[in-house]
Short mmCIF file of C-alpha atoms in Angstrom, two decimals:
data_model
loop_
_atom_site.label_atom_id
_atom_site.label_comp_id
_atom_site.label_asym_id
_atom_site.label_seq_id
_atom_site.Cartn_x
_atom_site.Cartn_y
_atom_site.Cartn_z
CA UNK W 260 177.37 40.77 79.70
CA UNK W 261 176.21 39.92 83.20
CA UNK W 262 177.88 37.10 85.28
CA UNK W 263 174.92 34.75 85.07
CA UNK W 264 175.04 34.79 81.23
CA UNK W 265 178.79 34.09 81.26
CA UNK W 266 178.29 31.07 83.55
CA UNK W 267 175.54 29.76 81.24
CA UNK W 268 177.88 30.11 78.23
CA UNK W 269 180.75 28.32 80.03
CA UNK W 270 178.52 25.45 81.06
CA UNK W 271 177.29 25.24 77.50
CA UNK W 272 180.80 25.08 76.12
CA UNK W 273 181.80 22.36 78.58
CA UNK W 274 178.69 20.46 77.73
CA UNK W 275 179.39 20.76 74.04
CA UNK W 276 182.95 19.61 74.38
CA UNK W 277 181.98 16.71 76.56
CA UNK W 278 179.21 15.76 74.24
CA UNK W 279 181.49 15.86 71.28
CA UNK W 280 184.01 13.74 73.04
CA UNK W 281 181.53 11.11 74.02
CA UNK W 282 179.99 10.82 70.57
CA UNK W 283 183.30 10.20 68.91
CA UNK W 284 184.21 13.74 67.91
CA UNK W 285 187.64 14.00 66.35
CA UNK W 286 188.72 16.87 68.68
CA UNK W 287 191.85 16.14 70.51
CA UNK W 288 192.50 16.11 74.20
CA UNK W 289 194.33 19.37 73.78
CA UNK W 290 191.26 21.12 72.50
CA UNK W 291 189.32 19.76 75.42
CA UNK W 292 191.79 21.16 77.83
CA UNK W 293 191.78 24.52 76.10
CA UNK W 294 188.01 24.61 76.32
CA UNK W 295 188.17 23.80 80.01
CA UNK W 296 190.65 26.56 80.62
CA UNK W 297 188.50 29.00 78.70
CA UNK W 298 185.43 27.91 80.59
CA UNK W 299 187.24 28.26 83.91
CA UNK W 300 188.36 31.76 82.89
CA UNK W 301 184.85 32.68 81.99
CA UNK W 302 183.57 31.32 85.30
CA UNK W 303 186.20 33.24 87.19
CA UNK W 304 185.26 36.41 85.34
CA UNK W 305 181.59 35.73 86.10
CA UNK W 306 182.35 35.23 89.78
CA UNK W 307 184.26 38.54 89.88
CA UNK W 308 181.45 40.37 88.22
CA UNK W 309 178.89 38.71 90.49
CA UNK W 310 180.95 39.72 93.49
CA UNK W 311 181.11 43.28 92.18
CA UNK W 312 177.30 43.39 91.58
CA UNK W 313 176.75 41.99 95.06
CA UNK W 314 178.97 44.63 96.61
CA UNK W 315 177.19 47.39 94.62
CA UNK W 316 173.77 46.14 95.76
CA UNK W 317 174.97 45.97 99.37
CA UNK W 318 176.32 49.53 99.11
CA UNK W 319 173.02 50.81 97.64
CA UNK W 320 171.06 49.03 100.37
CA UNK W 321 173.27 50.59 103.03
CA UNK W 322 172.80 54.07 101.51
CA UNK W 323 169.00 53.54 101.38
CA UNK W 324 169.02 52.37 104.99
CA UNK W 325 171.03 55.46 106.00
CA UNK W 326 168.48 57.74 104.21
CA UNK W 327 165.54 55.99 105.90
CA UNK W 328 167.31 56.21 109.26
CA UNK W 329 167.94 59.98 108.75
CA UNK W 330 164.29 60.58 107.74
CA UNK W 331 163.11 58.64 110.77
CA UNK W 332 165.38 60.67 113.02
CA UNK W 333 164.02 63.95 111.49
CA UNK W 334 160.43 62.80 111.96
CA UNK W 335 161.24 61.77 115.52
CA UNK W 336 162.74 65.21 116.21
CA UNK W 337 159.65 66.94 114.75
CA UNK W 338 157.32 64.74 116.80
CA UNK W 339 159.38 65.54 119.88
CA UNK W 340 159.14 69.26 119.11
CA UNK W 341 155.33 69.01 118.61
CA UNK W 342 155.03 67.11 121.83
CA UNK W 343 157.05 69.71 123.69
CA UNK W 344 155.01 72.56 122.14
CA UNK W 345 151.66 70.91 123.07
CA UNK W 346 152.95 70.17 126.53
CA UNK W 347 153.93 73.86 126.95
CA UNK W 348 150.47 74.98 125.78
CA UNK W 349 148.77 72.58 128.15
CA UNK W 350 150.91 73.84 131.01
CA UNK W 351 149.99 77.44 130.06
CA UNK W 352 146.24 76.62 129.94
CA UNK W 353 146.54 74.76 133.20
CA UNK W 354 148.10 77.86 134.75
CA UNK W 355 145.30 80.05 133.41
CA UNK W 356 142.65 77.67 134.73
CA UNK W 357 144.32 77.64 138.11
CA UNK W 358 144.28 81.46 138.13
CA UNK W 359 140.58 81.51 137.26
CA UNK W 360 139.87 78.92 139.91
CA UNK W 361 141.66 81.03 142.50
CA UNK W 362 139.71 84.10 141.34
CA UNK W 363 136.41 82.19 141.62
CA UNK W 364 137.33 81.02 145.10
CA UNK W 365 138.00 84.63 146.11
CA UNK W 366 134.67 85.77 144.60
CA UNK W 367 132.87 82.95 146.36
CA UNK W 368 134.46 83.95 149.64
CA UNK W 369 133.41 87.58 149.09
CA UNK W 370 129.86 86.49 148.26
CA UNK W 371 129.70 84.37 151.41
CA UNK W 372 130.98 87.28 153.46
CA UNK W 373 128.42 89.61 151.82
CA UNK W 374 125.62 87.13 152.47
CA UNK W 375 126.65 86.87 156.12
CA UNK W 376 126.69 90.67 156.39
CA UNK W 377 123.25 90.98 154.77
CA UNK W 378 121.89 88.30 157.09
CA UNK W 379 123.19 90.21 160.06
CA UNK W 380 121.70 93.48 158.75
CA UNK W 381 118.35 91.79 158.10
CA UNK W 382 118.27 90.56 161.67
CA UNK W 383 119.00 94.09 162.86
CA UNK W 384 116.25 95.52 160.58
CA UNK W 385 113.78 92.90 161.73
CA UNK W 386 114.48 93.82 165.32
CA UNK W 387 114.14 97.55 164.59
CA UNK W 388 110.92 96.92 162.61
CA UNK W 389 109.44 95.09 165.56
CA UNK W 390 110.40 97.96 167.86
CA UNK W 391 108.92 100.48 165.37
CA UNK W 392 105.62 98.58 165.18
CA UNK W 393 105.38 98.62 168.96
CA UNK W 394 106.12 102.35 168.98
CA UNK W 395 103.52 103.04 166.23
CA UNK W 396 100.94 100.98 168.07
CA UNK W 397 101.53 102.93 171.26
CA UNK W 398 101.38 106.26 169.36
CA UNK W 399 98.10 105.22 167.67
CA UNK W 400 96.61 104.37 171.05
CA UNK W 401 97.61 107.79 172.38
CA UNK W 402 96.16 109.53 169.26
CA UNK W 403 92.91 107.62 169.60
CA UNK W 404 92.65 108.71 173.24
CA UNK W 405 93.37 112.36 172.34
CA UNK W 406 91.14 112.56 169.17
CA UNK W 407 88.35 110.37 170.39
CA UNK W 408 88.40 108.38 167.07
CA UNK W 409 89.49 104.88 166.37
CA UNK W 410 92.16 104.22 163.79
CA UNK W 411 89.64 102.71 161.33
CA UNK W 412 87.34 105.78 161.59
CA UNK W 413 90.25 108.17 161.06
CA UNK W 414 91.41 106.12 158.11
CA UNK W 415 87.94 106.22 156.52
CA UNK W 416 87.68 110.00 156.92
CA UNK W 417 91.14 110.49 155.48
CA UNK W 418 90.43 108.18 152.53
CA UNK W 419 87.12 109.89 151.84
CA UNK W 420 88.80 113.30 151.80
CA UNK W 421 91.55 112.00 149.51
CA UNK W 422 88.97 110.32 147.27
CA UNK W 423 86.98 113.55 146.82
CA UNK W 424 90.13 115.51 146.11
CA UNK W 425 91.33 112.88 143.61
CA UNK W 426 87.93 112.79 141.91
CA UNK W 427 87.94 116.56 141.48
CA UNK W 428 91.49 116.59 140.14
CA UNK W 429 90.78 113.63 137.85
CA UNK W 430 87.67 115.30 136.44
CA UNK W 431 89.58 118.47 135.63
CA UNK W 432 92.49 116.52 134.22
CA UNK W 433 90.17 114.30 132.19
CA UNK W 434 88.42 117.32 130.70
CA UNK W 435 91.75 118.88 129.76
CA UNK W 436 92.96 115.61 128.21
CA UNK W 437 89.74 115.17 126.24
CA UNK W 438 89.85 118.74 124.93
CA UNK W 439 93.50 118.38 124.01
CA UNK W 440 92.85 115.01 122.35
CA UNK W 441 89.94 116.45 120.35
CA UNK W 442 92.04 119.37 119.21
CA UNK W 443 95.00 117.15 118.31
CA UNK W 444 92.86 114.48 116.65
CA UNK W 445 90.95 117.07 114.62
CA UNK W 446 94.19 118.69 113.54
CA UNK W 447 95.86 115.38 112.66
CA UNK W 448 92.77 114.15 110.81
CA UNK W 449 92.66 117.33 108.73
CA UNK W 450 96.37 117.00 108.00
CA UNK W 451 96.06 113.36 106.90
CA UNK W 452 93.01 114.04 104.71
CA UNK W 453 94.60 117.11 103.09
CA UNK W 454 97.85 115.23 102.41
CA UNK W 455 95.92 112.30 100.99
CA UNK W 456 93.87 114.51 98.67
CA UNK W 457 96.93 116.44 97.54
CA UNK W 458 98.85 113.26 96.75
CA UNK W 459 96.02 111.80 94.67
CA UNK W 460 94.85 113.48 91.50
CA UNK W 461 92.33 112.10 89.04
CA UNK W 462 90.64 113.30 85.91
CA UNK W 463 86.88 113.67 85.94
CA UNK W 464 84.71 113.11 82.88
CA UNK W 465 80.94 113.51 82.70
CA UNK W 466 79.08 110.47 81.39
CA UNK W 467 75.71 110.67 79.66
CA UNK W 468 72.99 108.15 78.99
CA UNK W 469 73.25 108.76 75.26
CA UNK W 470 76.02 108.29 72.71
CA UNK W 471 76.34 110.08 69.39
CA UNK W 472 77.41 108.14 66.28
CA UNK W 473 78.79 110.53 63.69
CA UNK W 474 78.29 109.90 59.95
CA UNK W 475 80.20 111.11 56.94
CA UNK W 476 76.95 112.00 55.18
CA UNK W 477 73.22 111.64 55.74
CA UNK W 478 72.79 109.16 52.87
CA UNK W 479 73.85 106.33 55.20
CA UNK W 480 70.83 106.93 57.47
CA UNK W 481 68.47 105.33 54.96
CA UNK W 482 70.60 102.21 54.69
CA UNK W 483 70.77 101.97 58.49
CA UNK W 484 66.97 102.21 58.74
CA UNK W 485 66.47 99.68 55.94
CA UNK W 486 63.35 98.73 54.03
CA UNK W 487 60.33 99.38 56.28
CA UNK W 488 62.77 99.83 59.21
CA UNK W 489 63.88 96.18 59.38
CA UNK W 490 67.59 97.00 59.79
CA UNK W 491 67.12 99.41 62.67
CA UNK W 492 64.68 97.03 64.39
CA UNK W 493 67.19 94.17 64.08
CA UNK W 494 69.94 96.39 65.51
CA UNK W 495 67.76 97.48 68.46
CA UNK W 496 66.73 93.87 69.14
CA UNK W 497 70.33 92.64 69.05
CA UNK W 498 71.81 95.40 71.24
CA UNK W 499 68.91 96.47 73.48
CA UNK W 500 69.62 100.13 72.65
CA UNK W 501 67.17 102.66 71.25
CA UNK W 502 68.50 104.12 67.99
CA UNK W 503 67.14 107.60 67.19
CA UNK W 504 67.47 108.76 63.59
CA UNK W 505 66.18 112.33 63.35
CA UNK W 506 66.99 115.55 61.55
CA UNK W 507 70.33 115.99 63.37
CA UNK W 508 72.83 116.40 60.54
CA UNK W 509 75.38 113.60 60.13
CA UNK W 510 74.59 112.02 63.52
CA UNK W 511 72.59 109.15 65.03
CA UNK W 512 71.65 109.09 68.72
CA UNK W 513 72.12 105.86 70.71
CA UNK W 514 70.03 105.96 73.90
CA UNK W 515 70.23 103.49 76.80
CA UNK W 516 71.08 103.38 80.49
CA UNK W 517 73.65 100.59 80.06
CA UNK W 518 76.96 102.03 78.75
CA UNK W 519 78.18 98.54 77.75
CA UNK W 520 75.23 98.07 75.43
CA UNK W 521 75.67 101.57 74.02
CA UNK W 522 79.32 100.86 73.27
CA UNK W 523 78.42 97.55 71.58
CA UNK W 524 75.80 99.35 69.46
CA UNK W 525 78.24 102.14 68.52
CA UNK W 526 81.05 99.77 67.49
CA UNK W 527 78.58 97.55 65.60
CA UNK W 528 77.26 100.54 63.65
CA UNK W 529 80.80 101.62 62.88
CA UNK W 530 81.73 98.19 61.46
CA UNK W 531 78.50 97.93 59.48
CA UNK W 532 78.94 101.37 57.92
CA UNK W 533 82.59 100.66 57.04
CA UNK W 534 81.69 97.27 55.55
CA UNK W 535 78.69 98.60 53.64
CA UNK W 536 76.66 95.37 54.01
CA UNK W 537 73.74 96.27 56.27
CA UNK W 538 71.00 93.64 56.60
CA UNK W 539 69.51 91.72 59.60
CA UNK W 540 71.72 88.61 59.29
CA UNK W 541 74.88 90.69 58.97
CA UNK W 542 73.75 92.87 61.89
CA UNK W 543 73.39 89.86 64.20
CA UNK W 544 76.79 88.51 63.15
CA UNK W 545 78.55 91.84 63.73
CA UNK W 546 76.83 92.39 67.10
CA UNK W 547 77.98 88.95 68.29
CA UNK W 548 81.58 89.65 67.27
CA UNK W 549 81.56 93.10 68.89
CA UNK W 550 80.02 91.68 72.08
CA UNK W 551 82.86 89.13 72.31
CA UNK W 552 85.38 91.92 71.63
CA UNK W 553 83.91 94.11 74.39
CA UNK W 554 83.92 91.20 76.84
CA UNK W 555 87.60 90.55 76.10
CA UNK W 556 88.31 94.26 76.51
CA UNK W 557 86.47 94.26 79.86
CA UNK W 558 88.70 91.45 81.15
CA UNK W 559 91.82 93.18 79.80
CA UNK W 560 90.78 96.46 81.47
CA UNK W 561 90.24 94.68 84.79
CA UNK W 562 93.62 92.94 84.62
CA UNK W 563 95.39 96.17 83.65
CA UNK W 564 93.71 97.99 86.53
CA UNK W 565 94.77 95.50 89.21
CA UNK W 566 98.31 95.43 87.79
CA UNK W 567 98.50 99.24 87.88
CA UNK W 568 97.30 99.26 91.49
CA UNK W 569 99.55 96.37 92.55
CA UNK W 570 96.68 94.13 93.70
CA UNK W 571 97.26 90.38 93.49
CA UNK W 572 95.20 87.21 93.91
CA UNK W 573 91.86 88.70 92.82
CA UNK W 574 89.25 86.19 91.66
CA UNK W 575 88.75 86.21 87.84
CA UNK W 576 85.06 87.09 88.24
CA UNK W 577 85.96 90.10 90.38
CA UNK W 578 88.55 91.11 87.77
CA UNK W 579 85.80 91.02 85.13
CA UNK W 580 83.54 93.16 87.33
CA UNK W 581 86.34 95.68 87.77
CA UNK W 582 86.62 95.87 83.98
CA UNK W 583 82.84 96.44 83.65
CA UNK W 584 83.21 99.52 85.85
CA UNK W 585 84.78 101.29 82.86
CA UNK W 586 81.35 101.39 81.19
CA UNK W 587 79.34 102.43 84.26
CA UNK W 588 78.86 105.83 85.82
CA UNK W 589 77.47 107.18 89.08
CA UNK W 590 76.01 110.69 89.01
CA UNK W 591 78.02 111.27 85.85
CA UNK W 592 81.30 110.07 87.44
CA UNK W 593 83.02 107.13 85.74
CA UNK W 594 82.84 104.22 88.16
CA UNK W 595 86.26 102.75 87.32
CA UNK W 596 88.03 106.10 87.70
CA UNK W 597 86.14 106.67 90.96
CA UNK W 598 87.14 103.23 92.29
CA UNK W 599 90.80 103.69 91.30
CA UNK W 600 90.84 107.07 93.00
CA UNK W 601 89.24 105.66 96.16
CA UNK W 602 91.78 102.80 96.17
CA UNK W 603 94.73 105.21 95.99
CA UNK W 604 93.19 107.50 98.63
CA UNK W 605 92.59 104.54 100.95
CA UNK W 606 96.14 103.23 100.56
CA UNK W 607 97.61 106.65 101.30
CA UNK W 608 95.39 107.28 104.32
CA UNK W 609 95.92 103.77 105.73
CA UNK W 610 99.68 104.18 105.40
CA UNK W 611 99.51 107.50 107.25
CA UNK W 612 97.54 105.83 110.06
CA UNK W 613 99.80 102.77 110.27
CA UNK W 614 97.18 100.31 108.95
CA UNK W 615 97.35 97.66 106.21
CA UNK W 616 97.68 99.80 103.06
CA UNK W 617 97.38 96.88 100.59
CA UNK W 618 94.16 95.64 102.17
CA UNK W 619 92.73 99.17 102.25
CA UNK W 620 93.58 99.65 98.55
CA UNK W 621 91.88 96.33 97.73
CA UNK W 622 88.71 97.33 99.61
CA UNK W 623 88.74 100.77 97.96
CA UNK W 624 88.84 99.24 94.48
CA UNK W 625 86.06 96.73 95.23
CA UNK W 626 83.74 98.96 97.31
CA UNK W 627 81.32 99.60 94.39
CA UNK W 628 81.35 96.20 92.65
CA UNK W 629 77.72 95.81 93.72
CA UNK W 630 76.84 98.33 90.97
CA UNK W 631 78.07 96.19 88.05
CA UNK W 632 76.57 92.66 88.25
CA UNK W 633 74.59 91.71 85.17
CA UNK W 634 71.51 90.32 86.98
CA UNK W 635 70.85 93.52 89.07
CA UNK W 636 69.13 91.94 92.12
CA UNK W 637 66.96 94.04 94.43
CA UNK W 638 69.66 94.72 97.03
CA UNK W 639 71.62 97.87 97.99
CA UNK W 640 74.86 97.90 96.06
CA UNK W 641 76.95 97.86 99.26
CA UNK W 642 75.23 94.69 100.55
CA UNK W 643 75.43 93.07 97.11
CA UNK W 644 79.12 93.94 96.83
CA UNK W 645 79.72 92.48 100.30
CA UNK W 646 78.02 89.21 99.28
CA UNK W 647 80.09 89.03 96.08
CA UNK W 648 83.33 89.64 98.00
CA UNK W 649 82.38 86.92 100.50
CA UNK W 650 81.49 84.55 97.65
CA UNK W 651 84.87 84.99 95.96
CA UNK W 652 86.96 84.57 99.12
CA UNK W 653 87.99 88.10 100.09
CA UNK W 654 89.33 88.93 103.57
CA UNK W 655 86.86 89.69 106.38
CA UNK W 656 88.14 93.27 106.69
CA UNK W 657 87.55 93.87 102.97
CA UNK W 658 84.06 92.35 103.16
CA UNK W 659 83.09 94.53 106.13
CA UNK W 660 84.51 97.69 104.51
CA UNK W 661 82.47 97.09 101.33
CA UNK W 662 79.23 96.42 103.22
CA UNK W 663 79.63 99.31 105.68
CA UNK W 664 80.72 102.13 103.38
CA UNK W 665 77.12 103.43 103.30
CA UNK W 666 76.31 102.36 106.91
CA UNK W 667 74.12 99.41 105.87
CA UNK W 668 75.97 97.24 108.40
CA UNK W 669 78.06 97.93 111.49
CA UNK W 670 81.74 98.69 111.01
CA UNK W 671 83.95 96.03 112.60
CA UNK W 672 87.19 96.61 110.66
CA UNK W 673 89.66 99.43 111.21
CA UNK W 674 89.79 100.15 107.45
CA UNK W 675 85.99 100.48 107.07
CA UNK W 676 85.78 104.18 108.10
CA UNK W 677 88.71 104.90 105.77
CA UNK W 678 86.78 103.45 102.80
CA UNK W 679 83.71 105.49 103.72
CA UNK W 680 85.72 108.71 104.07
CA UNK W 681 87.64 108.23 100.81
CA UNK W 682 84.43 107.38 98.94
CA UNK W 683 82.96 110.68 100.14
CA UNK W 684 86.16 112.56 99.23
CA UNK W 685 86.19 111.17 95.69
CA UNK W 686 82.47 111.70 95.12
CA UNK W 687 82.11 115.19 96.55
CA UNK W 688 85.22 116.95 95.26
CA UNK W 689 84.35 119.74 92.79
CA UNK W 690 83.75 118.51 89.26
CA UNK W 691 83.63 114.85 90.18
CA UNK W 692 79.89 114.40 89.77
CA UNK W 693 77.30 116.12 87.67
CA UNK W 694 74.02 117.49 88.84
CA UNK W 695 71.22 119.02 86.81
CA UNK W 696 71.20 122.79 87.25
CA UNK W 697 67.52 122.99 88.17
CA UNK W 698 67.90 120.22 90.76
CA UNK W 699 71.02 121.85 92.14
CA UNK W 700 69.29 125.24 92.55
CA UNK W 701 66.22 123.62 94.10
CA UNK W 702 68.38 121.75 96.60
CA UNK W 703 70.01 125.00 97.72
CA UNK W 704 66.59 126.67 98.09
CA UNK W 705 65.26 123.74 100.13
CA UNK W 706 68.34 123.96 102.33
CA UNK W 707 67.79 127.65 103.07
CA UNK W 708 64.03 127.23 103.60
CA UNK W 709 64.65 124.37 106.03
CA UNK W 710 66.64 126.72 108.30
CA UNK W 711 64.19 129.64 107.92
CA UNK W 712 61.39 127.46 109.35
CA UNK W 713 62.93 127.63 112.85
CA UNK W 714 61.85 130.45 115.22
CA UNK W 715 64.40 133.18 115.75
CA UNK W 716 66.07 132.67 112.35
CA UNK W 717 66.16 135.85 110.29
CA UNK W 718 68.32 134.82 107.32
CA UNK W 719 69.98 131.70 105.91
CA UNK W 720 72.54 131.36 103.16
CA UNK W 721 73.65 128.19 101.36
CA UNK W 722 77.28 128.74 100.27
CA UNK W 723 80.19 126.70 98.89
CA UNK W 724 77.96 124.82 96.44
CA UNK W 725 75.64 123.77 99.23
CA UNK W 726 78.34 122.38 101.50
CA UNK W 727 77.86 125.06 104.16
CA UNK W 728 74.69 126.63 105.57
CA UNK W 729 75.03 129.89 107.48
CA UNK W 730 72.09 130.75 109.70
CA UNK W 731 71.64 134.27 111.16
CA UNK W 732 69.49 134.41 114.33
CA UNK W 733 68.07 137.23 116.48
CA UNK W 734 70.22 137.75 119.55
CA UNK W 735 67.14 138.75 121.66
CA UNK W 736 65.27 135.50 120.94
CA UNK W 737 68.11 132.98 120.74
CA UNK W 738 70.75 132.61 123.47
CA UNK W 739 74.22 131.14 123.09
CA UNK W 740 73.09 127.77 124.47
CA UNK W 741 70.04 127.77 122.19
CA UNK W 742 72.31 128.55 119.19
CA UNK W 743 74.27 125.35 119.85
CA UNK W 744 71.05 123.38 120.09
CA UNK W 745 69.66 125.02 116.94
CA UNK W 746 72.75 124.07 114.90
CA UNK W 747 72.39 120.48 116.08
CA UNK W 748 68.66 120.32 115.26
CA UNK W 749 69.12 121.79 111.78
CA UNK W 750 71.91 119.32 110.95
CA UNK W 751 69.76 116.41 112.17
CA UNK W 752 66.83 117.55 110.03
CA UNK W 753 69.06 117.91 106.97
CA UNK W 754 70.33 114.35 107.41
CA UNK W 755 66.78 112.98 107.73
CA UNK W 756 65.00 114.94 104.98
CA UNK W 757 67.54 115.78 102.28
CA UNK W 758 69.87 113.95 99.89
CA UNK W 759 73.27 115.51 99.23
CA UNK W 760 76.84 114.49 98.42
CA UNK W 761 79.53 114.72 101.08
CA UNK W 762 78.64 116.73 104.19
CA UNK W 763 77.03 120.07 105.00
CA UNK W 764 78.41 122.38 107.66
CA UNK W 765 75.75 124.27 109.67
CA UNK W 766 77.00 127.55 111.19
CA UNK W 767 74.58 129.48 113.45
CA UNK W 768 75.62 133.13 113.89
CA UNK W 769 74.28 135.17 116.82
CA UNK W 770 75.38 138.78 116.94
CA UNK W 771 74.57 141.41 119.51
CA UNK W 772 74.84 145.01 118.32
CA UNK W 773 74.65 148.02 120.61
CA UNK W 774 73.87 151.27 118.73
CA UNK W 775 73.83 154.81 120.13
CA UNK W 776 73.78 158.21 118.44
CA UNK W 777 75.69 161.29 119.55
CA UNK W 778 73.77 164.45 118.61
#
């Protein structure tokens, strides 16, 4: 029990006793005294305990004060140590700065001494230069008196002699540089073209203007023709393709210049034969569905092509035109395969030459888009393709390359000659394009006859499938200089009068033979 509670109890007891006394309680005076003694004892005990609690609290406070004082002393010592450490660092840095300052003062003094020395030397040089000028002037006057020429006249003669000598040396050097550049450029160009062709391979398939639809048996032909030919007329009207049903066993010929229409007609016939219901209304319905299917396939082919080639940002209409290339051919060469091959060739060649390979590939793919528009305007396909590329926001370099790949416009882009060269490479490699045998033979004959028409030509031979013309001339009638001129004239006449793929090499051969007989 704490001292405060004991005091409260004692006061309560005294109060109770006093109260009982005053109200007439029967307790005796002795009881009152005993209660007082007890209360005084309790109060004394409470005072002792209070004194003890007070002393304990004072002792605890003193201990807490000692702990706080010790912590403060530790913190003060640490702060003093930090202060001393920082002060030592500052003194060290101050010493370093003083050393640097002394070093800079020494360098400044050296620089000032060097500047003074240079100033003195410049004054000496200026003085010597003045003396030298006076000496040169006096020597020039003496030379003028001895030679009888003024300094300006002598200078002109010397400069004229040096100019003539320099012109002669420059002419010889220029000729050597040009010859070396031609040799190197020709060699490098051959190397780049050969590497490009070797790195690009493409399959070549011959396209015709007719398609053959095979039948399981000839009984279906009558159903395709229909009563009085109404089915076949409806099919021709819906597709725009001529359908030839003749004696060819188990086959129907689909004839038309547009491969897209021929494919629509072939797929429509296939669906009609499989379904078995062949009548005009059904024919129109099937042709419409197949046309939509082909159009979707065209877009899918275009998208797949640009993804395969890594070309991005192409206008949707140009993508559709790229897809239409699958169903077009040029001299029997599939237009899409040709354009893909040209794109890869252009990218490879542009990379070898350090040009923009992506832009060259884009121009190579789009160079023949003028061949696939549906309206077929009366314009060269290169010009039409250029207008389409301009319409759909292609780059200026791509537009110029498309328009100039057949020399319809002037080449202004660095990739334009690459497109032209790769187009020729793809179109004139063996097997790429088809030519009728009679026309091929006639072209070779015309090539030989063209050379035979010149005086002094004894024989001419068209070799390498018409890509080289060898001309044999009489050595007595044609000189070496005339042989060079003859080769040039024949090549010019071939370019003006004949049509041919790629290029034709004209080689004029002049041989002098000396014959003697020993008898």
